[in-house]
Each structure stands twice: as C-alpha cells, then as structure tokens.
PDB file of C-alpha atoms in Angstrom:
ATOM      1  CA  MET F   1      16.682   6.011 -22.699  1.00  0.00           C
ATOM      2  CA  ILE F   2      15.666   4.124 -19.538  1.00  0.00           C
ATOM      3  CA  LYS F   3      16.204   6.046 -16.295  1.00  0.00           C
ATOM      4  CA  ILE F   4      17.528   3.679 -13.616  1.00  0.00           C
ATOM      5  CA  ALA F   5      18.449   4.078  -9.944  1.00  0.00           C
ATOM      6  CA  ILE F   6      20.264   1.729  -7.564  1.00  0.00           C
ATOM      7  CA  CYS F   7      19.891   2.161  -3.805  1.00  0.00           C
ATOM      8  CA  ASP F   8      22.127  -0.043  -1.657  1.00  0.00           C
ATOM      9  CA  ASP F   9      24.178   0.893   1.383  1.00  0.00           C
ATOM     10  CA  GLU F  10      27.055  -1.401   0.327  1.00  0.00           C
ATOM     11  CA  ALA F  11      29.405   0.091  -2.269  1.00  0.00           C
ATOM     12  CA  PRO F  12      30.504  -3.293  -3.728  1.00  0.00           C
ATOM     13  CA  ALA F  13      26.856  -4.280  -4.245  1.00  0.00           C
ATOM     14  CA  ARG F  14      26.135  -0.992  -6.030  1.00  0.00           C
ATOM     15  CA  ALA F  15      29.201  -1.422  -8.241  1.00  0.00           C
ATOM     16  CA  TYR F  16      28.231  -5.001  -9.133  1.00  0.00           C
ATOM     17  CA  LEU F  17      24.643  -4.084 -10.047  1.00  0.00           C
ATOM     18  CA  SER F  18      25.895  -1.100 -12.025  1.00  0.00           C
ATOM     19  CA  ALA F  19      28.240  -3.360 -14.007  1.00  0.00           C
ATOM     20  CA  LEU F  20      25.423  -5.816 -14.707  1.00  0.00           C
ATOM     21  CA  ILE F  21      23.153  -3.012 -15.938  1.00  0.00           C
ATOM     22  CA  ARG F  22      25.802  -1.541 -18.227  1.00  0.00           C
ATOM     23  CA  ALA F  23      26.448  -5.004 -19.676  1.00  0.00           C
ATOM     24  CA  GLN F  24      22.883  -5.095 -21.018  1.00  0.00           C
ATOM     25  CA  SER F  25      22.160  -3.825 -24.525  1.00  0.00           C
ATOM     26  CA  CYS F  26      19.917  -0.981 -23.406  1.00  0.00           C
ATOM     27  CA  PRO F  27      20.713   2.753 -23.400  1.00  0.00           C
ATOM     28  CA  CYS F  28      20.210   4.010 -19.877  1.00  0.00           C
ATOM     29  CA  GLU F  29      20.816   6.848 -17.454  1.00  0.00           C
ATOM     30  CA  LEU F  30      22.072   5.354 -14.181  1.00  0.00           C
ATOM     31  CA  VAL F  31      22.242   6.915 -10.708  1.00  0.00           C
ATOM     32  CA  GLU F  32      23.453   5.290  -7.479  1.00  0.00           C
ATOM     33  CA  TYR F  33      22.405   6.065  -3.887  1.00  0.00           C
ATOM     34  CA  ALA F  34      23.991   4.846  -0.657  1.00  0.00           C
ATOM     35  CA  SER F  35      20.907   5.390   1.502  1.00  0.00           C
ATOM     36  CA  ALA F  36      17.141   5.842   1.354  1.00  0.00           C
ATOM     37  CA  GLY F  37      17.632   9.453   2.479  1.00  0.00           C
ATOM     38  CA  ASP F  38      19.912  10.223  -0.462  1.00  0.00           C
ATOM     39  CA  CYS F  39      17.409   8.667  -2.857  1.00  0.00           C
ATOM     40  CA  LEU F  40      14.448  10.592  -1.436  1.00  0.00           C
ATOM     41  CA  ALA F  41      16.387  13.862  -1.404  1.00  0.00           C
ATOM     42  CA  ASP F  42      16.805  13.598  -5.179  1.00  0.00           C
ATOM     43  CA  ARG F  43      13.405  14.472  -6.630  1.00  0.00           C
ATOM     44  CA  ARG F  44      14.067  12.895 -10.024  1.00  0.00           C
ATOM     45  CA  GLU F  45      11.656  10.228 -11.234  1.00  0.00           C
ATOM     46  CA  PHE F  46      12.934   6.924 -12.576  1.00  0.00           C
ATOM     47  CA  ASP F  47      11.626   4.171 -14.819  1.00  0.00           C
ATOM     48  CA  LEU F  48      13.386   1.332 -12.988  1.00  0.00           C
ATOM     49  CA  LEU F  49      14.591   1.036  -9.392  1.00  0.00           C
ATOM     50  CA  PHE F  50      16.863  -1.612  -7.873  1.00  0.00           C
ATOM     51  CA  LEU F  51      16.358  -1.360  -4.102  1.00  0.00           C
ATOM     52  CA  ASP F  52      18.154  -3.251  -1.373  1.00  0.00           C
ATOM     53  CA  ILE F  53      15.598  -4.301   1.239  1.00  0.00           C
ATOM     54  CA  ALA F  54      17.938  -4.248   4.254  1.00  0.00           C
ATOM     55  CA  LEU F  55      19.241  -0.699   4.032  1.00  0.00           C
ATOM     56  CA  ASP F  56      21.052   1.159   6.813  1.00  0.00           C
ATOM     57  CA  ALA F  57      19.129   0.693  10.080  1.00  0.00           C
ATOM     58  CA  ASN F  58      19.296   4.459  10.732  1.00  0.00           C
ATOM     59  CA  GLY F  59      16.850   5.210   7.924  1.00  0.00           C
ATOM     60  CA  PRO F  60      13.920   3.710   5.991  1.00  0.00           C
ATOM     61  CA  ASP F  61      14.379   0.188   4.644  1.00  0.00           C
ATOM     62  CA  GLY F  62      13.808  -0.696   0.999  1.00  0.00           C
ATOM     63  CA  MET F  63      10.117  -1.459   1.551  1.00  0.00           C
ATOM     64  CA  ALA F  64       9.439   1.916   3.159  1.00  0.00           C
ATOM     65  CA  LEU F  65      11.504   3.648   0.483  1.00  0.00           C
ATOM     66  CA  ALA F  66       9.455   1.986  -2.275  1.00  0.00           C
ATOM     67  CA  ASN F  67       6.211   3.164  -0.690  1.00  0.00           C
ATOM     68  CA  GLN F  68       7.442   6.742  -0.330  1.00  0.00           C
ATOM     69  CA  ILE F  69       8.611   6.828  -3.949  1.00  0.00           C
ATOM     70  CA  ARG F  70       5.276   5.460  -5.168  1.00  0.00           C
ATOM     71  CA  ALA F  71       3.369   7.984  -3.055  1.00  0.00           C
ATOM     72  CA  ARG F  72       5.184  10.999  -4.483  1.00  0.00           C
ATOM     73  CA  THR F  73       5.437   9.886  -8.123  1.00  0.00           C
ATOM     74  CA  ALA F  74       3.308  12.146 -10.287  1.00  0.00           C
ATOM     75  CA  GLY F  75       3.225  10.068 -13.455  1.00  0.00           C
ATOM     76  CA  THR F  76       3.590   6.391 -14.280  1.00  0.00           C
ATOM     77  CA  LEU F  77       4.805   4.366 -11.329  1.00  0.00           C
ATOM     78  CA  PRO F  78       8.386   3.069 -11.622  1.00  0.00           C
ATOM     79  CA  VAL F  79       9.190  -0.618 -11.966  1.00  0.00           C
ATOM     80  CA  ILE F  80      10.727  -1.804  -8.688  1.00  0.00           C
ATOM     81  CA  VAL F  81      13.098  -4.757  -8.361  1.00  0.00           C
ATOM     82  CA  PHE F  82      14.122  -5.618  -4.814  1.00  0.00           C
ATOM     83  CA  VAL F  83      17.553  -7.039  -4.131  1.00  0.00           C
ATOM     84  CA  THR F  84      17.939  -8.998  -0.913  1.00  0.00           C
ATOM     85  CA  GLY F  85      20.151 -11.537   0.791  1.00  0.00           C
ATOM     86  CA  TYR F  86      17.186 -12.960   2.706  1.00  0.00           C
ATOM     87  CA  GLU F  87      14.601 -15.151   1.018  1.00  0.00           C
ATOM     88  CA  ARG F  88      12.103 -14.497   3.813  1.00  0.00           C
ATOM     89  CA  TYR F  89      11.537 -10.996   2.409  1.00  0.00           C
ATOM     90  CA  VAL F  90      10.291 -12.259  -0.951  1.00  0.00           C
ATOM     91  CA  PHE F  91       6.555 -12.210  -0.206  1.00  0.00           C
ATOM     92  CA  ASP F  92       6.857  -8.827   1.513  1.00  0.00           C
ATOM     93  CA  ALA F  93       8.383  -7.505  -1.714  1.00  0.00           C
ATOM     94  CA  PHE F  94       5.318  -8.480  -3.719  1.00  0.00           C
ATOM     95  CA  ASP F  95       3.056  -6.986  -1.041  1.00  0.00           C
ATOM     96  CA  VAL F  96       4.373  -3.519  -1.934  1.00  0.00           C
ATOM     97  CA  GLY F  97       3.946  -4.027  -5.657  1.00  0.00           C
ATOM     98  CA  ALA F  98       7.458  -5.121  -6.628  1.00  0.00           C
ATOM     99  CA  PHE F  99       7.952  -6.198 -10.231  1.00  0.00           C
ATOM    100  CA  GLN F 100      10.453  -8.854  -9.214  1.00  0.00           C
ATOM    101  CA  TYR F 101      13.127  -9.678  -6.645  1.00  0.00           C
ATOM    102  CA  LEU F 102      16.723 -10.843  -6.900  1.00  0.00           C
ATOM    103  CA  LEU F 103      18.562 -12.823  -4.245  1.00  0.00           C
ATOM    104  CA  LYS F 104      22.150 -11.919  -3.366  1.00  0.00           C
ATOM    105  CA  PRO F 105      24.613 -12.877  -4.671  1.00  0.00           C
ATOM    106  CA  VAL F 106      22.846 -11.890  -7.873  1.00  0.00           C
ATOM    107  CA  ASP F 107      23.192 -14.412 -10.694  1.00  0.00           C
ATOM    108  CA  GLU F 108      24.168 -12.775 -14.003  1.00  0.00           C
ATOM    109  CA  GLU F 109      21.809 -14.877 -16.137  1.00  0.00           C
ATOM    110  CA  LYS F 110      18.874 -14.325 -13.785  1.00  0.00           C
ATOM    111  CA  PHE F 111      19.608 -10.595 -13.738  1.00  0.00           C
ATOM    112  CA  ALA F 112      19.620 -10.420 -17.533  1.00  0.00           C
ATOM    113  CA  GLN F 113      16.221 -12.161 -17.675  1.00  0.00           C
ATOM    114  CA  VAL F 114      14.644  -9.876 -15.074  1.00  0.00           C
ATOM    115  CA  PHE F 115      16.180  -6.765 -16.642  1.00  0.00           C
ATOM    116  CA  ALA F 116      14.883  -7.670 -20.112  1.00  0.00           C
ATOM    117  CA  ARG F 117      11.358  -8.236 -18.760  1.00  0.00           C
ATOM    118  CA  ALA F 118      11.454  -4.963 -16.835  1.00  0.00           C
ATOM    119  CA  VAL F 119      12.572  -2.974 -19.879  1.00  0.00           C
ATOM    120  CA  LYS F 120       9.874  -4.618 -22.019  1.00  0.00           C
ATOM    121  CA  HIS F 121       7.282  -3.678 -19.377  1.00  0.00           C
ATOM    122  CA  ILE F 122       8.539  -0.076 -19.234  1.00  0.00           C
ATOM    123  CA  LYS F 123       8.562   0.371 -23.012  1.00  0.00           C
ATOM    124  CA  ALA F 124       5.067  -1.081 -23.301  1.00  0.00           C
ATOM    125  CA  GLY F 125       3.884   1.504 -20.769  1.00  0.00           C
ATOM    126  CA  GLN F 126       5.641   4.337 -22.617  1.00  0.00           C
ATOM    127  CA  ASP F 127       3.964   3.356 -25.878  1.00  0.00           C
ATOM    128  CA  ARG F 128       0.536   3.149 -24.275  1.00  0.00           C
ATOM    129  CA  PRO F 129      -1.462   6.374 -23.718  1.00  0.00           C
ATOM    130  CA  GLN F 130      -1.738   7.248 -20.035  1.00  0.00           C
ATOM    131  CA  ALA F 131      -5.008   5.967 -18.601  1.00  0.00           C
ATOM    132  CA  SER F 132      -7.258   8.749 -17.361  1.00  0.00           C
ATOM    133  CA  LEU F 133     -10.745   9.527 -16.102  1.00  0.00           C
ATOM    134  CA  THR F 134     -12.857  12.383 -17.470  1.00  0.00           C
ATOM    135  CA  LEU F 135     -15.538  13.871 -15.215  1.00  0.00           C
ATOM    136  CA  GLN F 136     -18.025  16.716 -15.534  1.00  0.00           C
ATOM    137  CA  SER F 137     -18.163  19.431 -12.885  1.00  0.00           C
ATOM    138  CA  ALA F 138     -19.822  22.862 -12.933  1.00  0.00           C
ATOM    139  CA  GLY F 139     -20.443  22.656 -16.661  1.00  0.00           C
ATOM    140  CA  ALA F 140     -16.817  21.864 -17.469  1.00  0.00           C
ATOM    141  CA  SER F 141     -14.930  18.619 -17.944  1.00  0.00           C
ATOM    142  CA  ARG F 142     -11.775  17.605 -16.121  1.00  0.00           C
ATOM    143  CA  THR F 143      -9.462  14.773 -17.123  1.00  0.00           C
ATOM    144  CA  VAL F 144      -7.535  13.139 -14.289  1.00  0.00           C
ATOM    145  CA  PRO F 145      -4.709  10.578 -14.807  1.00  0.00           C
ATOM    146  CA  LEU F 146      -5.535   7.369 -12.921  1.00  0.00           C
ATOM    147  CA  ASP F 147      -2.036   7.272 -11.442  1.00  0.00           C
ATOM    148  CA  SER F 148      -2.757  10.556  -9.651  1.00  0.00           C
ATOM    149  CA  ILE F 149      -5.749   9.124  -7.722  1.00  0.00           C
ATOM    150  CA  TYR F 150      -5.273   7.490  -4.322  1.00  0.00           C
ATOM    151  CA  TYR F 151      -8.935   6.655  -3.848  1.00  0.00           C
ATOM    152  CA  ILE F 152     -12.451   7.797  -4.659  1.00  0.00           C
ATOM    153  CA  GLU F 153     -14.997   8.487  -1.919  1.00  0.00           C
ATOM    154  CA  SER F 154     -18.790   8.595  -2.109  1.00  0.00           C
ATOM    155  CA  SER F 155     -20.269  11.575  -0.259  1.00  0.00           C
ATOM    156  CA  ASN F 156     -23.816  13.041  -0.459  1.00  0.00           C
ATOM    157  CA  HIS F 157     -24.564  12.236  -4.104  1.00  0.00           C
ATOM    158  CA  LYS F 158     -21.053  13.302  -5.060  1.00  0.00           C
ATOM    159  CA  VAL F 159     -17.777  11.510  -5.646  1.00  0.00           C
ATOM    160  CA  VAL F 160     -14.595  12.923  -4.144  1.00  0.00           C
ATOM    161  CA  LEU F 161     -11.325  12.068  -5.866  1.00  0.00           C
ATOM    162  CA  HIS F 162      -8.440  12.092  -3.388  1.00  0.00           C
ATOM    163  CA  LEU F 163      -5.466  13.052  -5.529  1.00  0.00           C
ATOM    164  CA  LYS F 164      -1.757  13.494  -4.978  1.00  0.00           C
ATOM    165  CA  ASP F 165      -2.227  17.257  -5.237  1.00  0.00           C
ATOM    166  CA  GLY F 166      -5.442  17.601  -3.241  1.00  0.00           C
ATOM    167  CA  ALA F 167      -9.085  16.628  -3.669  1.00  0.00           C
ATOM    168  CA  PHE F 168     -11.653  17.188  -6.394  1.00  0.00           C
ATOM    169  CA  SER F 169     -15.401  16.535  -6.157  1.00  0.00           C
ATOM    170  CA  CYS F 170     -18.260  16.334  -8.620  1.00  0.00           C
ATOM    171  CA  TYR F 171     -21.738  14.874  -8.888  1.00  0.00           C
ATOM    172  CA  GLY F 172     -21.719  11.186  -9.705  1.00  0.00           C
ATOM    173  CA  LYS F 173     -22.215   7.638  -8.465  1.00  0.00           C
ATOM    174  CA  ILE F 174     -19.355   5.574  -7.168  1.00  0.00           C
ATOM    175  CA  ARG F 175     -20.859   2.398  -8.617  1.00  0.00           C
ATOM    176  CA  ASP F 176     -20.575   3.877 -12.115  1.00  0.00           C
ATOM    177  CA  LEU F 177     -16.878   4.605 -11.566  1.00  0.00           C
ATOM    178  CA  GLU F 178     -16.414   1.144 -10.065  1.00  0.00           C
ATOM    179  CA  ALA F 179     -17.579  -0.415 -13.341  1.00  0.00           C
ATOM    180  CA  GLU F 180     -15.437   1.945 -15.452  1.00  0.00           C
ATOM    181  CA  LEU F 181     -12.249   1.492 -13.412  1.00  0.00           C
ATOM    182  CA  ASN F 182     -12.444  -2.240 -12.847  1.00  0.00           C
ATOM    183  CA  GLY F 183      -8.944  -3.764 -12.699  1.00  0.00           C
ATOM    184  CA  GLN F 184      -6.794  -0.990 -11.200  1.00  0.00           C
ATOM    185  CA  PHE F 185      -9.398   0.076  -8.638  1.00  0.00           C
ATOM    186  CA  TYR F 186     -11.393  -1.979  -6.150  1.00  0.00           C
ATOM    187  CA  ARG F 187     -14.358  -1.036  -3.965  1.00  0.00           C
ATOM    188  CA  ILE F 188     -13.401  -2.058  -0.428  1.00  0.00           C
ATOM    189  CA  HIS F 189     -16.425  -0.432   1.202  1.00  0.00           C
ATOM    190  CA  LYS F 190     -19.683   1.144   0.017  1.00  0.00           C
ATOM    191  CA  GLY F 191     -17.967   4.516   0.350  1.00  0.00           C
ATOM    192  CA  TYR F 192     -14.444   3.810  -0.961  1.00  0.00           C
ATOM    193  CA  LEU F 193     -13.015   2.854  -4.347  1.00  0.00           C
ATOM    194  CA  VAL F 194      -9.267   2.344  -3.941  1.00  0.00           C
ATOM    195  CA  ASN F 195      -6.403   2.524  -6.427  1.00  0.00           C
ATOM    196  CA  LEU F 196      -4.671  -0.827  -5.889  1.00  0.00           C
ATOM    197  CA  ALA F 197      -1.339   0.658  -6.980  1.00  0.00           C
ATOM    198  CA  TYR F 198      -1.212   2.649  -3.735  1.00  0.00           C
ATOM    199  CA  VAL F 199      -2.058  -0.067  -1.226  1.00  0.00           C
ATOM    200  CA  GLU F 200       0.697  -0.227   1.380  1.00  0.00           C
ATOM    201  CA  GLY F 201      -0.859  -2.837   3.664  1.00  0.00           C
ATOM    202  CA  TYR F 202      -4.125  -4.192   4.971  1.00  0.00           C
ATOM    203  CA  SER F 203      -5.827  -6.193   7.696  1.00  0.00           C
ATOM    204  CA  LYS F 204      -9.296  -7.703   7.813  1.00  0.00           C
ATOM    205  CA  THR F 205     -10.749  -4.379   8.959  1.00  0.00           C
ATOM    206  CA  GLU F 206      -8.705  -1.596   7.371  1.00  0.00           C
ATOM    207  CA  LEU F 207      -6.389  -0.685   4.532  1.00  0.00           C
ATOM    208  CA  THR F 208      -3.334   1.579   4.583  1.00  0.00           C
ATOM    209  CA  LEU F 209      -2.445   3.669   1.536  1.00  0.00           C
ATOM    210  CA  THR F 210       1.046   4.841   0.634  1.00  0.00           C
ATOM    211  CA  SER F 211      -0.204   8.348   1.470  1.00  0.00           C
ATOM    212  CA  GLY F 212      -0.591   7.181   5.079  1.00  0.00           C
ATOM    213  CA  GLU F 213      -4.391   7.306   5.077  1.00  0.00           C
ATOM    214  CA  LEU F 214      -6.412   4.487   6.672  1.00  0.00           C
ATOM    215  CA  LEU F 215      -9.666   3.296   5.123  1.00  0.00           C
ATOM    216  CA  LEU F 216     -12.201   0.796   6.437  1.00  0.00           C
ATOM    217  CA  ILE F 217     -12.635  -2.522   4.628  1.00  0.00           C
ATOM    218  CA  SER F 218     -16.117  -4.031   4.682  1.00  0.00           C
ATOM    219  CA  LYS F 219     -16.107  -7.551   6.113  1.00  0.00           C
ATOM    220  CA  TYR F 220     -18.175  -8.563   3.102  1.00  0.00           C
ATOM    221  CA  LYS F 221     -15.524  -7.194   0.717  1.00  0.00           C
ATOM    222  CA  TYR F 222     -12.338  -8.444   2.387  1.00  0.00           C
ATOM    223  CA  ARG F 223     -11.959 -11.848   0.713  1.00  0.00           C
ATOM    224  CA  ASP F 224     -12.673 -10.581  -2.803  1.00  0.00           C
ATOM    225  CA  PHE F 225     -10.428  -7.553  -2.210  1.00  0.00           C
ATOM    226  CA  VAL F 226      -7.472  -9.822  -1.381  1.00  0.00           C
ATOM    227  CA  LYS F 227      -8.070 -11.818  -4.569  1.00  0.00           C
ATOM    228  CA  ALA F 228      -8.304  -8.638  -6.652  1.00  0.00           C
ATOM    229  CA  TYR F 229      -5.170  -7.165  -5.076  1.00  0.00           C
ATOM    230  CA  LEU F 230      -3.070 -10.308  -5.617  1.00  0.00           C
ATOM    231  CA  ARG F 231      -4.304 -10.502  -9.214  1.00  0.00           C
ATOM    232  CA  PHE F 232      -3.308  -6.850  -9.707  1.00  0.00           C
ATOM    233  CA  LEU F 233       0.192  -7.517  -8.318  1.00  0.00           C
ATOM    234  CA  LYS F 234       0.674 -10.535 -10.542  1.00  0.00           C
ATOM    235  CA  GLN F 235      -0.351  -8.561 -13.616  1.00  0.00           C
ATOM    236  CA  GLY F 236       2.121  -5.813 -12.701  1.00  0.00           C
ATOM    237  CA  ALA F 237       4.898  -8.379 -12.293  1.00  0.00           C
ATOM    238  CA  GLY F 238       4.064  -9.997 -15.620  1.00  0.00           C
ATOM    239  CA  LEU F 239       3.406 -13.360 -13.982  1.00  0.00           C
TER     240      LEU F 239
END
C-alpha cells in the first residue's frame, strides 16, 4: 500500500490528479490538502507527494512545503513530484530534491510513466534495509539511521552528529566518516560533512539546510560540492 498525498489549492486540479492516481494499477491510500498549512498540520508521513508549486500566496509555496516535510520526516524521505503550470520552476524543483515534475495541464500518458517510476523507486527503497551508521561511545555502540542526520561536525578530536532529535558526539575522525558515507554525504568544509538530502540552498560561501542552519562552504570545495550535489539529485530522480 503506497501512501500518497496531493496538495493543490485548486479543487479541480486535486480531483484530476486523484482520478489519475486511482486509474493506476497500484493499491494506495490517498489524502488531499487544499493548502500547505493543512498538509503540515497533518503529521502523517507519506511515500509519495504531488505538490503544486504555486500554492495560495498566504502560506508557504510548494518548494517551502517540500523542505519543511523533508526536515521533519523521521524515516525514509518521501518521493516528491511537483506539479506546475510554469516551466520556469522546473530547475528550482530539482534544486529541492524533487523526483520529477509535471506541467499543467497534466498529460495522462506522462503521468502514468512518472507514477510507475515513482512507485518502482519507493518499492525498491522499502525492500532495501535502511542505511545506518554505527559508532562507539563510552564503551557502547549506537546505530543511527543516515536519514536522521543533518550533518556531522568535527570538534576537538570528536565528531558531533546533528540529528533531527538533537545532537550526539563521540570520539572519531571526520575523514573516516567521509570515506564511509561517500555518496549521500559531502564534506563542504574541513569541519562539516553534510547530508545532501537536506540541502535547501547554497551560494559560493554558505549552505542552507532544511533545518534552517547555515554552514560555511570552503572556496576549495565549492565546485566539487556542486557536482556531487547535482549527481545526488540525478540519482534520486532516477535519471
């Protein structure tokens, strides 16, 4: 059973997407929201989200909504498909880790293709054991799911894991974790190893996480970071 949510402030658009989803041969649990506020107020977690980018101007738009959902998700991040009437938003959609985008009016054949790929991606993730990191601290071991880590910081011969539910530190070297976590994490500075899944935006000097935290980017790391981040996004979108 795939858990799906639609968030669009136009009732006809929600009804059309709902009809397209139900026409697919996939058992699903479907919920509709008329605003970003309604979606955020419901604390349920979903496997697949169809988000309109240009939501009601009185609240967060689809991009901001996607970031807030990703920031609060405790487990595997949901697959996000943006729906928009404006092609200029396409690259912004990929910047926030979208799986795919659909242009309005949504073509039925295109929708079916994107939906099938999204479901395949979700099922592959459900069948795969959740990636985690095991660390030793005070004579005991602690296993931390990678999706719960925003970033890892190097501090006085220790590493500090900044998690969704707080922080956890232990003795270790950040370069060892950098080698172990290559792919989903990237070292943007000698002191920071960042989970690429939670990058909200960046400039040549700093990076913004979905948690709202700002981290410095080394000028020597910037170009390779951009390449690593774009590669990560493409892998997530199945491109």
